[in-house]
Short mmCIF file of C-alpha atoms in Angstrom, two decimals:
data_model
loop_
_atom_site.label_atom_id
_atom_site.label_comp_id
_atom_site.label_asym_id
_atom_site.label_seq_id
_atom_site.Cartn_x
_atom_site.Cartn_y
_atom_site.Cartn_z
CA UNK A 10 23.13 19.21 -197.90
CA UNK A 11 23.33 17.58 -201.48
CA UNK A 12 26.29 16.91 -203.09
CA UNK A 13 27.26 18.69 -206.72
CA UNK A 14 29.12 15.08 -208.36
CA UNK A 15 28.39 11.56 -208.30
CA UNK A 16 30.21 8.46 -209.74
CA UNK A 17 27.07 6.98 -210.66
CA UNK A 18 26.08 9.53 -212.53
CA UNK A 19 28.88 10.20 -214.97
CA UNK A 20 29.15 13.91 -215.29
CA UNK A 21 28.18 17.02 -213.25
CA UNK A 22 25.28 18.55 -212.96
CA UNK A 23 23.94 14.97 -212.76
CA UNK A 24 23.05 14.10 -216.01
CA UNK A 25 20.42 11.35 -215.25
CA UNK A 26 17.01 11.24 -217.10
CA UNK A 27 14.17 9.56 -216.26
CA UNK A 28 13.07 6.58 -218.02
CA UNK A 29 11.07 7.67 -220.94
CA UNK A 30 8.54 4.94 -220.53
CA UNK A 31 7.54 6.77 -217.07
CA UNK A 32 7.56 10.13 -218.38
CA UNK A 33 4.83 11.74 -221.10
CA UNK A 34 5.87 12.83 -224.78
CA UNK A 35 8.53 15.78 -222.99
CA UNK A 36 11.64 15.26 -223.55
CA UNK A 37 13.71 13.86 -219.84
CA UNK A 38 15.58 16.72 -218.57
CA UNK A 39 19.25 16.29 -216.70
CA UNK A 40 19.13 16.33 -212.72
CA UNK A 41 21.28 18.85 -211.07
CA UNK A 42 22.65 18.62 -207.61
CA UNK A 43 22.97 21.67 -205.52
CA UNK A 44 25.92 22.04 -202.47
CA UNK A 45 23.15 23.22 -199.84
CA UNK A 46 25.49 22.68 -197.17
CA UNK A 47 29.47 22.05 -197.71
CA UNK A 48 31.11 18.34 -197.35
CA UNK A 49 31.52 15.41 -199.00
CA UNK A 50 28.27 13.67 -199.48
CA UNK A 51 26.67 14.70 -196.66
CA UNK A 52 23.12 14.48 -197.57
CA UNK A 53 23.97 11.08 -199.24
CA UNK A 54 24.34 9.76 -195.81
CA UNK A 55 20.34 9.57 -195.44
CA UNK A 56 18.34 6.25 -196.14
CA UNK A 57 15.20 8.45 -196.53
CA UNK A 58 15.51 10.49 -200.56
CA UNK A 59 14.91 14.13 -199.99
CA UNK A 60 15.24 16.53 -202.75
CA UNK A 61 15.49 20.51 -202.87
CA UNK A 62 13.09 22.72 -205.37
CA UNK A 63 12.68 26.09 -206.24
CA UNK A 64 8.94 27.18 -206.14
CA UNK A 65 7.30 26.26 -209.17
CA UNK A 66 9.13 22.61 -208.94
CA UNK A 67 12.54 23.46 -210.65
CA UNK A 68 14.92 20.33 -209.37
CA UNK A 69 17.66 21.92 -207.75
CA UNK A 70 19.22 19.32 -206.17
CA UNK A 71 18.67 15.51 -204.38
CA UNK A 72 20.53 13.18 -202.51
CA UNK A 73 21.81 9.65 -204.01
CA UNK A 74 18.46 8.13 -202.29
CA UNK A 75 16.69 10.43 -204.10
CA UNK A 76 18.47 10.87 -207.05
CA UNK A 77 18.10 6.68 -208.14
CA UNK A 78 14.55 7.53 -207.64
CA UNK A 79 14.60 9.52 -210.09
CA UNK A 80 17.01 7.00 -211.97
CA UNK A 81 14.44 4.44 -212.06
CA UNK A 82 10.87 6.94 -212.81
CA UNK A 83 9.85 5.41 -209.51
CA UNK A 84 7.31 8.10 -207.49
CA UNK A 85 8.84 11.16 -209.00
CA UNK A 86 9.92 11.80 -212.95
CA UNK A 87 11.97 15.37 -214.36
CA UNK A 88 9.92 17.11 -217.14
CA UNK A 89 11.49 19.67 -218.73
CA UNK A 90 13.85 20.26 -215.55
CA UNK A 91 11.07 20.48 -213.44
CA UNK A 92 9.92 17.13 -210.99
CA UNK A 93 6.02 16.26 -211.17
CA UNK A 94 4.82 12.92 -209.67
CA UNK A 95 4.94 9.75 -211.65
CA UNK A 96 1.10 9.07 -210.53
CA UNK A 97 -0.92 11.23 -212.46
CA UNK A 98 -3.70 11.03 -210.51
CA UNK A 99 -1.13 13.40 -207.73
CA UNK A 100 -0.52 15.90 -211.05
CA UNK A 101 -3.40 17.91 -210.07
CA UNK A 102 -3.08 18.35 -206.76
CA UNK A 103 0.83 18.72 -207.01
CA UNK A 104 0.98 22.65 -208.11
CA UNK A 105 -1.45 23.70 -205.08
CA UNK A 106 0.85 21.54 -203.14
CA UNK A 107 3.89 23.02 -203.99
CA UNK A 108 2.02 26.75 -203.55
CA UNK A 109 1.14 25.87 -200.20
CA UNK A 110 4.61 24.95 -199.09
CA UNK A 111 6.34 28.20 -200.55
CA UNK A 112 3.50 29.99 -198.37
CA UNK A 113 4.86 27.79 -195.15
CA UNK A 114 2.39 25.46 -194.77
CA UNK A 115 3.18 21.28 -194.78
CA UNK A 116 1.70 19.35 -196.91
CA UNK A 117 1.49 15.32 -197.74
CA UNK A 118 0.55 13.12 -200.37
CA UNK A 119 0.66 9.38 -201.12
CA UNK A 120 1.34 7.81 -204.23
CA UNK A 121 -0.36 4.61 -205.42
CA UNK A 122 2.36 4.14 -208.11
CA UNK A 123 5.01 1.20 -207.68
CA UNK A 124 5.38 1.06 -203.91
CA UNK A 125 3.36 3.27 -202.10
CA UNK A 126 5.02 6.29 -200.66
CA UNK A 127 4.47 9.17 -199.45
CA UNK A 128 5.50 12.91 -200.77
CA UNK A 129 6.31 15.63 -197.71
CA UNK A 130 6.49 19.00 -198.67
CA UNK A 131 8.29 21.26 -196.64
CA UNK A 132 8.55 25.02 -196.53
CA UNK A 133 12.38 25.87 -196.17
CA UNK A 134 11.60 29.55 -194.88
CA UNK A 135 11.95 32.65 -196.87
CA UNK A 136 13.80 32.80 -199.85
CA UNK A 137 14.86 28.92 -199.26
CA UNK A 138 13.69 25.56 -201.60
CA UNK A 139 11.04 23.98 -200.68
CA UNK A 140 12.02 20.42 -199.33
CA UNK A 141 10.21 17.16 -200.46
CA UNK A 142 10.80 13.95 -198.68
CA UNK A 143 9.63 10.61 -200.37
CA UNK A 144 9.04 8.15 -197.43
CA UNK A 145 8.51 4.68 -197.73
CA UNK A 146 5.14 4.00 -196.69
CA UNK A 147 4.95 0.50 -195.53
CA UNK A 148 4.31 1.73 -191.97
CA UNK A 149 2.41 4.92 -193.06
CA UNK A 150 -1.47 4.30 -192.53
CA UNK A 151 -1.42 7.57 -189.89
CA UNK A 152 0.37 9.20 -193.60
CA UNK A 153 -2.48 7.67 -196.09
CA UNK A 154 -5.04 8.80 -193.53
CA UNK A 155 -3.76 12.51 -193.22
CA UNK A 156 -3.43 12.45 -197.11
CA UNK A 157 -7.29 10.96 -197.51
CA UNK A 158 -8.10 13.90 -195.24
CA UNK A 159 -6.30 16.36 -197.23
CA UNK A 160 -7.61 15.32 -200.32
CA UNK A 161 -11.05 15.69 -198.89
CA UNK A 162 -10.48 19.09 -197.40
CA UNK A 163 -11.76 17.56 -194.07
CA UNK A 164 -10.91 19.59 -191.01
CA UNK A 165 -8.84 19.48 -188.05
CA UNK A 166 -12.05 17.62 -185.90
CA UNK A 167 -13.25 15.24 -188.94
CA UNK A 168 -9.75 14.48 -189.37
CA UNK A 169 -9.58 13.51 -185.83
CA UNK A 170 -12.96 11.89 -185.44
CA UNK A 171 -11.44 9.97 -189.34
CA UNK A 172 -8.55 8.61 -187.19
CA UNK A 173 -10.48 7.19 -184.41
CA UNK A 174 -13.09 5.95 -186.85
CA UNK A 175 -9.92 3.65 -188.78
CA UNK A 176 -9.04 2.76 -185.31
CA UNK A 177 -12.41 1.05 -184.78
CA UNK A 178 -14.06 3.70 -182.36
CA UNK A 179 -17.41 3.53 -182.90
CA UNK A 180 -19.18 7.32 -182.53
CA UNK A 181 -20.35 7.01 -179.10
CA UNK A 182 -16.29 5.86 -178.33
CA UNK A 183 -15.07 8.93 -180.33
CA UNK A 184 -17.31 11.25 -178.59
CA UNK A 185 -15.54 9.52 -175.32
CA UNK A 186 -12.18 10.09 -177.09
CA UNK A 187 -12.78 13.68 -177.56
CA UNK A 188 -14.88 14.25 -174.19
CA UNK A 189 -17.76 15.94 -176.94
CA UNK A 190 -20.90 14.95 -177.31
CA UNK A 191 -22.22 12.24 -179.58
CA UNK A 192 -24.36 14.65 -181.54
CA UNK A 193 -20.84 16.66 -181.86
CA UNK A 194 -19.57 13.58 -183.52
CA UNK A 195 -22.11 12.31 -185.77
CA UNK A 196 -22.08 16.08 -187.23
CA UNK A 197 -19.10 15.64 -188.11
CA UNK A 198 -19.41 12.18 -189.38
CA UNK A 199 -21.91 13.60 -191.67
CA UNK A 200 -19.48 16.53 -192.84
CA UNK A 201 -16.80 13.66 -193.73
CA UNK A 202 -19.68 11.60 -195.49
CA UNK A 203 -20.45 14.54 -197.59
CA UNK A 204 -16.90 15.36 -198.02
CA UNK A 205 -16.09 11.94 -198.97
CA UNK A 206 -19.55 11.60 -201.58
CA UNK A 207 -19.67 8.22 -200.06
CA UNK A 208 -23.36 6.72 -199.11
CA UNK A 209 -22.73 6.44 -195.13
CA UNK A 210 -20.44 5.72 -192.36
CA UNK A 211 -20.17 1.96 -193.53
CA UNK A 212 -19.40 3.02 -196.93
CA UNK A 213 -16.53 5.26 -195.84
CA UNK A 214 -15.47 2.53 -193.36
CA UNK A 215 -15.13 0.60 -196.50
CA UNK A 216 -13.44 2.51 -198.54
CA UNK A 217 -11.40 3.52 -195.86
CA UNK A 218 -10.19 -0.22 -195.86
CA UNK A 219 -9.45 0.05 -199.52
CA UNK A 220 -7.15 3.00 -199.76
CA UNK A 221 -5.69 3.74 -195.91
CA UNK A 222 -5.52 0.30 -195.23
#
């Protein structure tokens, strides 16, 4: 699935470091590619940059999307071989992330820096890289909004009751949504409110605004 040369990169294993003006006081480390599946460029093919690593983040391989991502320190930097987002803010959330995906569970996080996109972890099965996706996120409210949940370690019902909430339900229109009752719902809006440590539902309306958009 990712190639093992590249022209624009001048030598095998990829020799491409990101900028240092992106990356903390460790020294840039080279980017490898990896031939997960045979043929010429096949994962080069793909608009969206997806990139193969081992468990505790070691880079082992990305396609040409992903690879001038890398090129330019934009979402994703290589520190000492291993890739770590380029918001730091994401750095401590990024180690649990990539534990959860070797354990087979999804997970998804948005970065504020330079565009915003979002990072898709992937669990590749046993013994297999864990795949991250970068996705541009200029359609991806649903994305911010399952990110602002994860970061908030709402559940599966706030989450939903969150989503019709951005969609301008008020609770009495959720409870409709969800055929629960409206004391259901405004349980739940109070679990998200603590969750959140925001001061009520107009508050996290509000900040919903600011950060899912």
């Amino acid at each position: 699935m990712f190639t093992s040369a590249s022209s624009e990169l001048h030598a095998p294993p990829l020799p491409v470091t990101a900028p240092s003006a992106r990356v903390s006081p460790n020294p840039p480390s080279p980017i490898p590619t990896h031939a997960a599946v045979t043929g010429p460029d096949l994962a080069d093919l793909i608009d969206d940059p997806w990139l193969a690593l081992s468990a505790d983040g070691v880079l082992l391989g990305a396609n040409r999307a992903a690879r001038r991502l890398l090129q330019a320190g934009d979402t994703l930097v290589l520190e000492r071989g291993r890739v770590v987002p380029a918001d730091l803010r994401l750095r401590v959330t990024w180690r649990a992330a990539l534990d959860e995906a070797r354990a087979g569970r999804r997970r998804l996080l948005w970065s504020r820096e330079a565009e915003a996109r979002s990072l898709s972890l992937q669990p590749g099965g046993a013994n297999a890289p864990v795949l991250l996706r970068v996705g541009d996120d200029s359609t991806g409210r649903l994305r911010r909004l399952w990110a602002y949940a994860q970061a908030h370690a709402l559940s599966a019902q706030e989450t939903r009751v969150l989503e019709a909430l951005a969609d301008g339900e008020s609770p009495a229109g959720v409870a409709r949504r969800h055929q629960v009752g409206i004391s259901t719902v405004r349980t739940q809006i109070r679990g998200i409110v603590t969750k959140a440590r925001v001061g009520g539902m107009r508050e996290l309306l509000a900040h919903m605004a600011r950060v899912v958009g």
